Amino acid sequence: MPETFSVGLLGHGTVGSAFATLLEQRADSIVPITGLRPCVSGVLTRSRGDFEEILAASDLIVELIGGVDPARDYVLRAMRAGRHVVSANKLLLSQHGEELWACAREHGVQLRFEAAVAGVVPVIRVLQESLAAAHVERIHGIVNGTTNYILTEMARGGLSYAEALARAQQLGYAEADPTDDVTGRDAAAKMAILARLAFDTPVHLDQVRYEGIEHLTADDIAYAQQLGLGLKLIGTAERVDGGLSIRVHPAFLYGGHPLASVHGPFNAVTVESDAITEITMSGPGAGGPQTASAVLGDVISAMIPPATTPETSQRLEIVNDVESAFYLHMEVADRPGVLAQVAELLGLQGASIKSVVQQGLGDEARLVMVLHPLRESRFYAALRLIGRLDFMRSAPRAIRVIEEEFT
Ligand SMILES: NC(=O)c1ccc[n+]([C@@H]2O[C@H](COP(=O)([O-])OP(=O)(O)OC[C@H]3O[C@@H](n4cnc5c(N)ncnc54)[C@H](OP(=O)(O)O)[C@@H]3O)[C@@H](O)[C@H]2O)c1
C-alpha cells in the first residue's frame, strides 16, 4: 500500500466541495506520479472542523475560504508549522502576497496558487517556470469570466447591462453580489499577481487602477461594431518609461487581436516579450470542477519537487498616466459647427480623430469617434471641456481602444 499524503481542506463551497470530489476520484491515478496516495484529512467550514486538529493531521493545507480574514491567518499558521499551502485566493495574494511568499521561503514550504488567476488556464506556472527567463514587456488579459460573459451577451443579443447580468446570475456565471466582478476589482487582483510575477517587483492591489463594466450600454457596443470593434474588460500590465503600469478597464479591440475572439465565461492571457514574440493561453476562468482541477494540479506539484516564489529584485515605479486610443460617444444638438468645436478641443490636447460615425436623430445627433492614442491625462482634460459645451445633450462617454491587430 502506498503511503498516504494528508490534505487539510479549508472551505467546502463551490471549489472546495468540487476539489474533495476530484481528489477522491483521482487519488489512485496520482499514486504512480508521486508514490503517495492523497486523501482529505479534515474539512473546515464555518460550522464544522477545528483548524488546529486539521493542521496537525495534514501534510498540506488547501485554502478555499476566500477573502483576507481568516484565510491569511490560517495560511500563515500552516506555513509556520511547516505545511505546504495551495490557495485559489486572489484577494489574499494581491494584498498580502509578499508577506506570505516570504513566510513560505523562511519556513522552506511551498505556496502554490495557480487557481487564483484565470481558473484552469496555467498562466502562473508558465510565468514562474516556462517564461522564467523571458523579459516580459506586457501582459494583456481577460481574467474575469463573469464580465466577459455579460459583454458577450450584450454584443450578441443586444441585451442591456442589467439583462445580461441577470442572465449571468441565472446561469451561475455571476454571484448574487457581483460587485467585485463588475467593478473590475477581481480582475485587478489577478493583474496584481501576474504583474508581480512577470516583472519581479512588488505589486499591491491598491496600485492597480481599475474601472468596471457597470456603465456600459448596448448602444456603445452596437456603434463600435460598425467601426469593427468588440468590447472586452481588459487587464494590462506593461513596462512604461522604465516603470510599470497595471490597469483594468473596458476596452475596444479590433477583430484581429488574439483576445477579441475570447467569448462567454472564458479567460485568456497574452504574454508579450521580445524573446517569445507573443503567446496566448485561454480556457475556462472559473467554475467549481475547473478551478478544483487547477488546485489539484498544484497539490500534485507540491507532492513532488520543492518550489518557491523568490523575493523580488526590482522596485519598479508604478506609472499611472499612459497613452491610450479612445472611443468617444456624444449625444449633441444637430446644428452646424458641432464637430468642428469638438475637434478643436481635442486638437488643443494633441488628440487626432481616426474615424467618425454621425447619425441624425431629429433635433439631435449622435457622434461616435475613435481617436488615435494620446496621454490619458490630456484626453480627460479635453473630455471635461467637451462635457461643458452647450450643445451636449448628455455627458460624453469614453472607452479605451486597444489598437493592435495581430495577423
Ligand atoms: N468559484 C469559482 O469559480 C472560483 C474560481 C477561481 C477561484 N476561486 C477562489 O476560490 C476560493 C473559494 O471560492 P468558492 O467560490 O468556493 O467560495 P464559496 O462557495 O463561498 O465557499 C467558501 C467556503 O469557505 C467557508 N468559509 C467561509 N468563511 C469561513 C470561515 N470564517 N471559517 C471557515 N470556513 C469559512 C464556507 O463555509 P460555509 O460552508 O460554512 O459557508 C464555504 O465552505 C476563493 O478564494 C475564490 O476567489 C473561486
CSV table of C-alpha atoms and ligand atoms in Angstrom, one decimal:
chain,number,residue,atom,x,y,z
A,1,MET,CA,0.0,0.0,0.0
A,2,PRO,CA,1.4,3.5,-0.9
A,3,GLU,CA,1.9,5.9,2.0
A,4,THR,CA,-0.9,8.4,2.5
A,5,PHE,CA,-0.5,12.2,1.8
A,6,SER,CA,-2.9,14.1,4.0
A,7,VAL,CA,-4.6,17.2,2.7
A,8,GLY,CA,-6.4,19.5,5.1
A,9,LEU,CA,-9.2,21.4,3.3
A,10,LEU,CA,-10.2,24.8,4.5
A,11,GLY,CA,-13.5,25.8,2.8
A,12,HIS,CA,-16.1,23.4,1.3
A,13,GLY,CA,-18.1,25.7,-1.0
A,14,THR,CA,-18.2,25.7,-4.8
A,15,VAL,CA,-14.5,25.0,-5.3
A,16,GLY,CA,-13.8,23.2,-2.0
A,17,SER,CA,-16.5,20.6,-2.5
A,18,ALA,CA,-15.5,20.0,-6.1
A,19,PHE,CA,-11.9,19.6,-5.0
A,20,ALA,CA,-12.8,17.0,-2.4
A,21,THR,CA,-14.8,15.0,-5.0
A,22,LEU,CA,-12.0,15.3,-7.6
A,23,LEU,CA,-9.3,14.2,-5.1
A,24,GLU,CA,-11.2,11.1,-4.3
A,25,GLN,CA,-11.8,10.3,-8.0
A,26,ARG,CA,-8.2,10.8,-8.9
A,27,ALA,CA,-6.3,9.5,-5.8
A,28,ASP,CA,-5.4,6.2,-7.5
A,29,SER,CA,-4.0,7.8,-10.6
A,30,ILE,CA,-1.8,10.2,-8.5
A,31,VAL,CA,0.0,7.3,-6.9
A,32,PRO,CA,2.2,6.4,-9.9
A,33,ILE,CA,3.1,10.1,-10.3
A,34,THR,CA,4.0,10.8,-6.7
A,35,GLY,CA,4.4,7.5,-4.9
A,36,LEU,CA,1.8,8.7,-2.4
A,37,ARG,CA,-1.9,8.4,-2.1
A,38,PRO,CA,-3.6,11.8,-1.3
A,39,CYS,CA,-6.7,11.9,0.9
A,40,VAL,CA,-8.7,14.7,2.6
A,41,SER,CA,-7.7,14.5,6.3
A,42,GLY,CA,-10.2,17.1,7.5
A,43,VAL,CA,-12.6,19.9,6.4
A,44,LEU,CA,-13.1,23.3,7.9
A,45,THR,CA,-16.1,25.4,7.3
A,46,ARG,CA,-17.9,28.0,9.4
A,47,SER,CA,-19.9,25.2,11.0
A,48,ARG,CA,-17.6,22.2,11.2
A,49,GLY,CA,-14.0,21.3,11.8
A,50,ASP,CA,-11.2,22.6,14.0
A,51,PHE,CA,-8.2,24.3,12.4
A,52,GLU,CA,-5.6,23.1,14.8
A,53,GLU,CA,-6.7,19.5,14.6
A,54,ILE,CA,-6.8,19.6,10.8
A,55,LEU,CA,-3.3,21.2,10.7
A,56,ALA,CA,-1.9,18.5,13.0
A,57,ALA,CA,-3.3,15.8,10.8
A,58,SER,CA,-2.2,17.3,7.4
A,59,ASP,CA,0.9,17.3,5.2
A,60,LEU,CA,-0.6,20.1,3.1
A,61,ILE,CA,-3.3,22.7,3.5
A,62,VAL,CA,-5.7,23.7,0.7
A,63,GLU,CA,-7.2,27.1,1.4
A,64,LEU,CA,-10.5,27.6,-0.4
A,65,ILE,CA,-12.3,30.0,2.0
A,66,GLY,CA,-11.6,33.2,0.1
A,67,GLY,CA,-11.2,36.8,1.3
A,68,VAL,CA,-8.5,38.0,3.6
A,69,ASP,CA,-9.7,37.1,7.1
A,70,PRO,CA,-9.4,34.5,8.5
A,71,ALA,CA,-7.7,33.0,5.4
A,72,ARG,CA,-4.5,34.9,5.9
A,73,ASP,CA,-4.1,33.8,9.5
A,74,TYR,CA,-4.7,30.1,8.6
A,75,VAL,CA,-2.3,30.2,5.7
A,76,LEU,CA,0.5,31.8,7.8
A,77,ARG,CA,-0.1,29.4,10.7
A,78,ALA,CA,0.0,26.4,8.3
A,79,MET,CA,3.3,27.5,6.7
A,80,ARG,CA,4.9,28.4,10.1
A,81,ALA,CA,4.0,24.8,11.1
A,82,GLY,CA,6.0,23.5,8.0
A,83,ARG,CA,3.0,22.7,5.8
A,84,HIS,CA,2.8,23.4,2.1
A,85,VAL,CA,-0.2,25.5,1.1
A,86,VAL,CA,-2.3,25.6,-2.0
A,87,SER,CA,-4.7,28.5,-2.4
A,88,ALA,CA,-7.0,30.0,-5.1
A,89,ASN,CA,-7.4,33.3,-3.2
A,90,LYS,CA,-6.5,36.2,-5.4
A,91,LEU,CA,-7.8,38.8,-2.9
A,92,LEU,CA,-5.4,37.5,-0.3
A,93,LEU,CA,-2.4,37.2,-2.6
A,94,SER,CA,-2.8,40.6,-4.2
A,95,GLN,CA,-2.8,42.3,-0.8
A,96,HIS,CA,-0.6,40.1,1.4
A,97,GLY,CA,1.4,38.2,-1.2
A,98,GLU,CA,4.9,39.5,-0.1
A,99,GLU,CA,4.3,38.6,3.5
A,100,LEU,CA,3.0,35.1,2.5
A,101,TRP,CA,5.8,34.3,0.0
A,102,ALA,CA,8.4,35.5,2.5
A,103,CYS,CA,6.9,33.2,5.1
A,104,ALA,CA,7.0,30.3,2.7
A,105,ARG,CA,10.6,30.9,1.9
A,106,GLU,CA,11.5,31.3,5.6
A,107,HIS,CA,9.9,28.0,6.5
A,108,GLY,CA,11.0,26.1,3.4
A,109,VAL,CA,7.5,25.3,2.3
A,110,GLN,CA,5.6,25.8,-1.0
A,111,LEU,CA,2.8,28.2,-1.5
A,112,ARG,CA,1.1,27.4,-4.8
A,113,PHE,CA,-1.7,29.5,-6.3
A,114,GLU,CA,-2.4,28.5,-9.9
A,115,ALA,CA,-6.2,28.7,-9.5
A,116,ALA,CA,-6.0,32.3,-8.2
A,117,VAL,CA,-5.6,33.7,-11.7
A,118,ALA,CA,-7.7,32.6,-14.8
A,119,GLY,CA,-9.0,29.4,-13.2
A,120,VAL,CA,-7.6,26.4,-15.0
A,121,VAL,CA,-5.5,28.4,-17.5
A,122,PRO,CA,-2.0,27.6,-16.4
A,123,VAL,CA,-0.6,31.1,-16.5
A,124,ILE,CA,1.1,31.2,-13.1
A,125,ARG,CA,3.1,28.1,-13.9
A,126,VAL,CA,4.0,29.5,-17.3
A,127,LEU,CA,5.3,32.8,-15.9
A,128,GLN,CA,7.2,31.1,-13.0
A,129,GLU,CA,8.7,28.3,-14.9
A,130,SER,CA,8.4,28.3,-18.7
A,131,LEU,CA,9.0,32.0,-19.1
A,132,ALA,CA,11.2,32.5,-16.0
A,133,ALA,CA,14.0,33.9,-18.1
A,134,ALA,CA,11.9,35.9,-20.6
A,135,HIS,CA,12.0,39.7,-20.2
A,136,VAL,CA,8.2,40.2,-20.3
A,137,GLU,CA,7.2,43.5,-21.9
A,138,ARG,CA,3.4,43.3,-21.4
A,139,ILE,CA,0.6,41.1,-20.3
A,140,HIS,CA,-2.9,41.6,-21.6
A,141,GLY,CA,-5.7,39.5,-20.3
A,142,ILE,CA,-9.4,38.8,-20.0
A,143,VAL,CA,-9.2,37.5,-16.4
A,144,ASN,CA,-12.8,37.7,-15.3
A,145,GLY,CA,-15.3,35.3,-16.9
A,146,THR,CA,-18.4,37.0,-15.4
A,147,THR,CA,-17.8,40.3,-17.1
A,148,ASN,CA,-16.7,38.6,-20.3
A,149,TYR,CA,-20.0,36.6,-20.3
A,150,ILE,CA,-22.0,39.8,-19.7
A,151,LEU,CA,-20.2,41.7,-22.5
A,152,THR,CA,-20.6,38.8,-24.9
A,153,GLU,CA,-24.4,38.7,-24.2
A,154,MET,CA,-24.7,42.4,-24.7
A,155,ALA,CA,-22.9,42.2,-28.1
A,156,ARG,CA,-24.6,39.1,-29.4
A,157,GLY,CA,-28.1,39.6,-28.1
A,158,GLY,CA,-28.3,43.4,-27.8
A,159,LEU,CA,-29.1,42.9,-24.1
A,160,SER,CA,-28.8,45.8,-21.7
A,161,TYR,CA,-26.2,45.5,-18.9
A,162,ALA,CA,-28.9,44.7,-16.3
A,163,GLU,CA,-30.4,42.0,-18.5
A,164,ALA,CA,-27.1,40.4,-19.3
A,165,LEU,CA,-26.1,40.5,-15.6
A,166,ALA,CA,-29.4,38.8,-14.6
A,167,ARG,CA,-28.8,36.1,-17.2
A,168,ALA,CA,-25.3,35.5,-15.9
A,169,GLN,CA,-26.7,35.2,-12.4
A,170,GLN,CA,-29.3,32.7,-13.5
A,171,LEU,CA,-26.6,30.5,-15.2
A,172,GLY,CA,-24.3,30.7,-12.2
A,173,TYR,CA,-21.7,32.8,-14.0
A,174,ALA,CA,-22.2,35.7,-11.6
A,175,GLU,CA,-22.7,35.6,-7.9
A,176,ALA,CA,-25.7,37.1,-6.1
A,177,ASP,CA,-23.4,40.0,-5.1
A,178,PRO,CA,-21.4,40.6,-8.3
A,179,THR,CA,-19.7,43.8,-7.1
A,180,ASP,CA,-16.1,42.5,-7.2
A,181,ASP,CA,-16.5,41.2,-10.7
A,182,VAL,CA,-18.4,44.0,-12.4
A,183,THR,CA,-16.3,46.8,-10.8
A,184,GLY,CA,-13.1,45.3,-12.1
A,185,ARG,CA,-11.7,44.6,-8.6
A,186,ASP,CA,-11.5,40.9,-9.1
A,187,ALA,CA,-9.6,41.3,-12.4
A,188,ALA,CA,-7.4,44.0,-10.7
A,189,ALA,CA,-6.4,41.5,-8.0
A,190,LYS,CA,-5.4,38.9,-10.7
A,191,MET,CA,-3.4,41.5,-12.7
A,192,ALA,CA,-1.5,42.5,-9.5
A,193,ILE,CA,-0.5,38.9,-9.0
A,194,LEU,CA,0.5,38.4,-12.7
A,195,ALA,CA,2.5,41.7,-12.7
A,196,ARG,CA,4.3,40.7,-9.5
A,197,LEU,CA,5.5,37.5,-11.1
A,198,ALA,CA,6.2,38.8,-14.6
A,199,PHE,CA,8.0,42.0,-13.6
A,200,ASP,CA,9.8,40.8,-10.5
A,201,THR,CA,8.6,43.8,-8.5
A,202,PRO,CA,6.2,44.0,-5.5
A,203,VAL,CA,2.6,44.9,-6.6
A,204,HIS,CA,-0.3,45.6,-4.3
A,205,LEU,CA,-4.0,45.6,-5.4
A,206,ASP,CA,-4.1,49.3,-4.4
A,207,GLN,CA,-1.6,50.1,-7.1
A,208,VAL,CA,-3.9,48.8,-9.9
A,209,ARG,CA,-6.2,51.3,-11.4
A,210,TYR,CA,-9.5,49.7,-12.3
A,211,GLU,CA,-12.8,50.6,-14.0
A,212,GLY,CA,-15.7,48.2,-14.3
A,213,ILE,CA,-18.4,47.5,-16.9
A,214,GLU,CA,-21.5,48.8,-15.0
A,215,HIS,CA,-21.8,51.9,-17.0
A,216,LEU,CA,-21.5,50.4,-20.5
A,217,THR,CA,-24.5,50.4,-22.8
A,218,ALA,CA,-25.7,48.2,-25.6
A,219,ASP,CA,-25.5,51.3,-27.7
A,220,ASP,CA,-21.8,51.7,-27.3
A,221,ILE,CA,-21.3,48.1,-28.4
A,222,ALA,CA,-23.6,48.5,-31.4
A,223,TYR,CA,-21.9,51.6,-32.6
A,224,ALA,CA,-18.4,50.3,-32.1
A,225,GLN,CA,-19.4,47.2,-34.1
A,226,GLN,CA,-19.9,49.5,-37.1
A,227,LEU,CA,-16.3,50.6,-36.6
A,228,GLY,CA,-15.0,47.0,-36.5
A,229,LEU,CA,-14.6,47.0,-32.7
A,230,GLY,CA,-15.6,44.5,-30.0
A,231,LEU,CA,-15.7,45.3,-26.2
A,232,LYS,CA,-13.8,43.4,-23.5
A,233,LEU,CA,-12.8,44.1,-19.9
A,234,ILE,CA,-9.0,44.1,-20.4
A,235,GLY,CA,-6.3,43.8,-17.7
A,236,THR,CA,-2.9,45.2,-18.7
A,237,ALA,CA,0.4,45.1,-17.0
A,238,GLU,CA,3.2,46.7,-19.0
A,239,ARG,CA,6.6,48.4,-18.8
A,240,VAL,CA,6.2,52.2,-19.4
A,241,ASP,CA,9.1,54.7,-19.2
A,242,GLY,CA,11.2,52.4,-17.0
A,243,GLY,CA,8.2,51.9,-14.6
A,244,LEU,CA,5.2,49.7,-14.6
A,245,SER,CA,1.5,50.4,-15.4
A,246,ILE,CA,-1.1,48.0,-14.2
A,247,ARG,CA,-4.7,48.7,-15.1
A,248,VAL,CA,-8.1,47.1,-15.8
A,249,HIS,CA,-10.8,48.8,-17.9
A,250,PRO,CA,-13.2,48.1,-20.6
A,251,ALA,CA,-11.5,48.4,-24.0
A,252,PHE,CA,-12.4,48.0,-27.6
A,253,LEU,CA,-10.4,45.6,-29.6
A,254,TYR,CA,-10.1,45.2,-33.4
A,255,GLY,CA,-11.1,41.8,-34.7
A,256,GLY,CA,-7.5,40.6,-35.3
A,257,HIS,CA,-6.4,40.9,-31.7
A,258,PRO,CA,-6.0,37.5,-30.1
A,259,LEU,CA,-8.3,38.4,-27.2
A,260,ALA,CA,-11.1,39.6,-29.5
A,261,SER,CA,-12.3,36.0,-30.1
A,262,VAL,CA,-12.5,35.1,-26.4
A,263,HIS,CA,-16.2,34.9,-25.7
A,264,GLY,CA,-18.6,33.9,-22.8
A,265,PRO,CA,-17.1,32.9,-19.5
A,266,PHE,CA,-13.7,32.1,-20.9
A,267,ASN,CA,-10.5,33.7,-19.8
A,268,ALA,CA,-7.3,34.4,-21.9
A,269,VAL,CA,-3.9,35.9,-21.1
A,270,THR,CA,-1.5,37.1,-23.7
A,271,VAL,CA,2.2,37.5,-22.7
A,272,GLU,CA,4.5,39.6,-24.9
A,273,SER,CA,8.3,39.5,-24.8
A,274,ASP,CA,11.0,40.0,-27.5
A,275,ALA,CA,12.2,36.5,-26.8
A,276,ILE,CA,8.8,34.8,-27.4
A,277,THR,CA,7.0,37.4,-29.5
A,278,GLU,CA,3.6,36.7,-28.1
A,279,ILE,CA,1.7,33.7,-26.6
A,280,THR,CA,-1.9,33.5,-25.7
A,281,MET,CA,-3.4,30.9,-23.3
A,282,SER,CA,-7.1,30.6,-22.9
A,283,GLY,CA,-9.7,28.4,-21.2
A,284,PRO,CA,-12.4,28.3,-18.5
A,285,GLY,CA,-11.8,31.0,-16.0
A,286,ALA,CA,-13.9,29.7,-13.2
A,287,GLY,CA,-16.4,27.0,-12.2
A,288,GLY,CA,-16.1,24.5,-9.3
A,289,PRO,CA,-14.7,21.4,-11.2
A,290,GLN,CA,-12.4,23.5,-13.4
A,291,THR,CA,-10.9,25.5,-10.6
A,292,ALA,CA,-10.6,22.3,-8.5
A,293,SER,CA,-8.6,20.8,-11.3
A,294,ALA,CA,-6.1,23.6,-11.1
A,295,VAL,CA,-5.9,23.3,-7.3
A,296,LEU,CA,-5.3,19.5,-7.6
A,297,GLY,CA,-2.5,20.2,-10.1
A,298,ASP,CA,-0.9,22.4,-7.5
A,299,VAL,CA,-1.3,19.7,-4.8
A,300,ILE,CA,0.4,17.1,-7.1
A,301,SER,CA,3.2,19.5,-7.8
A,302,ALA,CA,3.7,20.2,-4.1
A,303,MET,CA,3.9,16.4,-3.5
A,304,ILE,CA,6.9,16.2,-5.8
A,305,PRO,CA,9.7,18.8,-6.1
A,306,PRO,CA,10.2,22.0,-4.0
A,307,ALA,CA,9.3,25.3,-5.5
A,308,THR,CA,9.3,28.8,-4.0
A,309,THR,CA,8.3,32.3,-5.2
A,310,PRO,CA,11.7,34.2,-4.9
A,311,GLU,CA,11.9,37.6,-3.3
A,312,THR,CA,11.5,40.4,-5.8
A,313,SER,CA,14.7,42.0,-7.1
A,314,GLN,CA,13.2,45.1,-8.7
A,315,ARG,CA,11.4,48.2,-7.4
A,316,LEU,CA,9.7,49.5,-10.5
A,317,GLU,CA,7.8,52.7,-10.3
A,318,ILE,CA,4.1,52.4,-10.8
A,319,VAL,CA,3.1,54.6,-13.8
A,320,ASN,CA,-0.5,56.0,-13.9
A,321,ASP,CA,-0.6,58.2,-17.0
A,322,VAL,CA,-0.3,56.1,-20.1
A,323,GLU,CA,-1.1,56.5,-23.8
A,324,SER,CA,-4.4,55.1,-25.0
A,325,ALA,CA,-6.6,55.4,-28.0
A,326,PHE,CA,-10.3,56.3,-27.2
A,327,TYR,CA,-13.8,55.7,-28.4
A,328,LEU,CA,-15.9,58.8,-27.7
A,329,HIS,CA,-19.7,58.7,-27.8
A,330,MET,CA,-21.6,62.0,-27.7
A,331,GLU,CA,-25.3,63.0,-27.9
A,332,VAL,CA,-25.4,66.5,-29.3
A,333,ALA,CA,-27.8,69.1,-30.7
A,334,ASP,CA,-27.9,68.7,-34.5
A,335,ARG,CA,-26.6,72.0,-35.6
A,336,PRO,CA,-23.6,73.3,-37.7
A,337,GLY,CA,-20.2,73.6,-36.2
A,338,VAL,CA,-20.6,70.9,-33.5
A,339,LEU,CA,-18.0,68.5,-34.9
A,340,ALA,CA,-15.6,71.4,-35.5
A,341,GLN,CA,-15.8,72.6,-31.9
A,342,VAL,CA,-15.3,69.1,-30.5
A,343,ALA,CA,-12.4,68.6,-32.9
A,344,GLU,CA,-10.8,71.9,-31.8
A,345,LEU,CA,-10.9,70.9,-28.1
A,346,LEU,CA,-9.4,67.6,-28.9
A,347,GLY,CA,-6.8,69.1,-31.1
A,348,LEU,CA,-5.7,71.5,-28.3
A,349,GLN,CA,-4.7,68.5,-26.3
A,350,GLY,CA,-3.0,66.8,-29.2
A,351,ALA,CA,-5.8,64.3,-30.0
A,352,SER,CA,-6.5,63.4,-33.6
A,353,ILE,CA,-9.5,61.7,-34.9
A,354,LYS,CA,-9.1,58.3,-36.6
A,355,SER,CA,-12.7,57.6,-37.6
A,356,VAL,CA,-16.2,59.1,-37.1
A,357,VAL,CA,-19.8,57.9,-37.3
A,358,GLN,CA,-22.5,60.6,-37.2
A,359,GLN,CA,-26.2,59.9,-37.1
A,360,GLY,CA,-29.1,62.4,-37.1
A,361,LEU,CA,-31.9,61.8,-34.6
A,362,GLY,CA,-34.4,64.6,-35.3
A,363,ASP,CA,-33.2,67.7,-33.4
A,364,GLU,CA,-30.3,65.7,-32.0
A,365,ALA,CA,-27.4,63.8,-33.5
A,366,ARG,CA,-25.1,61.1,-32.2
A,367,LEU,CA,-21.4,61.5,-32.8
A,368,VAL,CA,-19.2,58.5,-32.3
A,369,MET,CA,-15.5,58.7,-33.0
A,370,VAL,CA,-12.3,56.8,-32.4
A,371,LEU,CA,-9.2,58.8,-31.5
A,372,HIS,CA,-5.5,58.0,-32.1
A,373,PRO,CA,-3.5,57.3,-28.9
A,374,LEU,CA,-2.6,60.2,-26.6
A,375,ARG,CA,-1.8,60.6,-22.9
A,376,GLU,CA,-4.9,59.8,-20.9
A,377,SER,CA,-4.5,62.9,-18.7
A,378,ARG,CA,-4.7,65.0,-21.9
A,379,PHE,CA,-7.7,63.2,-23.2
A,380,TYR,CA,-9.6,63.6,-20.0
A,381,ALA,CA,-8.7,67.3,-19.9
A,382,ALA,CA,-10.3,67.6,-23.4
A,383,LEU,CA,-13.3,65.5,-22.3
A,384,ARG,CA,-14.0,67.7,-19.3
A,385,LEU,CA,-14.2,70.8,-21.6
A,386,ILE,CA,-16.3,68.9,-24.2
A,387,GLY,CA,-18.7,67.9,-21.5
A,388,ARG,CA,-19.4,71.6,-20.8
A,389,LEU,CA,-20.2,72.6,-24.4
A,390,ASP,CA,-23.8,73.9,-24.6
A,391,PHE,CA,-24.8,71.6,-27.4
A,392,MET,CA,-24.1,68.4,-25.4
A,393,ARG,CA,-27.3,66.6,-24.6
A,394,SER,CA,-25.8,64.2,-22.1
A,395,ALA,CA,-22.3,63.5,-20.6
A,396,PRO,CA,-19.9,62.2,-23.3
A,397,ARG,CA,-18.9,58.5,-22.9
A,398,ALA,CA,-15.4,57.4,-23.4
A,399,ILE,CA,-13.9,53.9,-23.6
A,400,ARG,CA,-10.3,52.9,-24.4
A,401,VAL,CA,-9.4,51.2,-27.7
A,402,ILE,CA,-6.6,48.8,-28.0
A,403,GLU,CA,-5.3,49.4,-31.4
A,404,GLU,CA,-3.0,46.5,-32.2
A,405,GLU,CA,-4.2,43.9,-34.6
A,406,PHE,CA,-2.3,40.6,-34.8
A,407,THR,CA,-2.3,38.8,-38.0
B,1,LIG,N1,-16.0,29.8,-7.6
B,1,LIG,C1,-15.1,29.9,-8.6
B,1,LIG,O1,-15.4,29.5,-9.7
B,1,LIG,C2,-13.7,30.3,-8.3
B,1,LIG,C3,-12.7,30.4,-9.3
B,1,LIG,C4,-11.4,30.7,-9.1
B,1,LIG,C5,-11.0,31.0,-7.8
B,1,LIG,N2,-11.9,30.9,-6.8
B,1,LIG,C6,-11.5,31.2,-5.4
B,1,LIG,O2,-11.6,30.0,-4.6
B,1,LIG,C7,-11.9,30.4,-3.3
B,1,LIG,C8,-13.2,29.7,-2.8
B,1,LIG,O3,-14.3,30.2,-3.6
B,1,LIG,P1,-15.7,29.5,-3.6
B,1,LIG,O4,-16.4,30.0,-4.8
B,1,LIG,O5,-15.6,28.0,-3.5
B,1,LIG,O6,-16.3,30.1,-2.3
B,1,LIG,P2,-17.7,29.7,-1.5
B,1,LIG,O7,-18.5,28.8,-2.4
B,1,LIG,O8,-18.2,30.9,-0.9
B,1,LIG,O9,-17.1,28.7,-0.3
B,1,LIG,C9,-16.4,29.3,0.7
B,1,LIG,C10,-16.2,28.2,1.8
B,1,LIG,O10,-15.4,28.7,2.8
B,1,LIG,C11,-16.0,28.6,4.1
B,1,LIG,N3,-15.8,29.7,5.0
B,1,LIG,C12,-16.1,31.0,4.8
B,1,LIG,N4,-15.7,31.7,5.9
B,1,LIG,C13,-15.2,30.8,6.7
B,1,LIG,C14,-14.6,31.0,8.0
B,1,LIG,N5,-14.5,32.2,8.6
B,1,LIG,N6,-14.0,29.9,8.6
B,1,LIG,C15,-14.1,28.7,8.0
B,1,LIG,N7,-14.7,28.5,6.8
B,1,LIG,C16,-15.2,29.6,6.1
B,1,LIG,C17,-17.5,28.5,3.8
B,1,LIG,O11,-18.1,27.8,4.8
B,1,LIG,P3,-19.7,27.5,4.9
B,1,LIG,O12,-19.9,26.3,4.1
B,1,LIG,O13,-19.9,27.2,6.4
B,1,LIG,O14,-20.4,28.8,4.4
B,1,LIG,C18,-17.5,27.7,2.5
B,1,LIG,O15,-17.4,26.3,2.7
B,1,LIG,C19,-12.0,32.0,-3.3
B,1,LIG,O16,-10.7,32.5,-2.9
B,1,LIG,C20,-12.3,32.3,-4.7
B,1,LIG,O17,-11.8,33.6,-5.1
B,1,LIG,C21,-13.2,30.6,-7.0
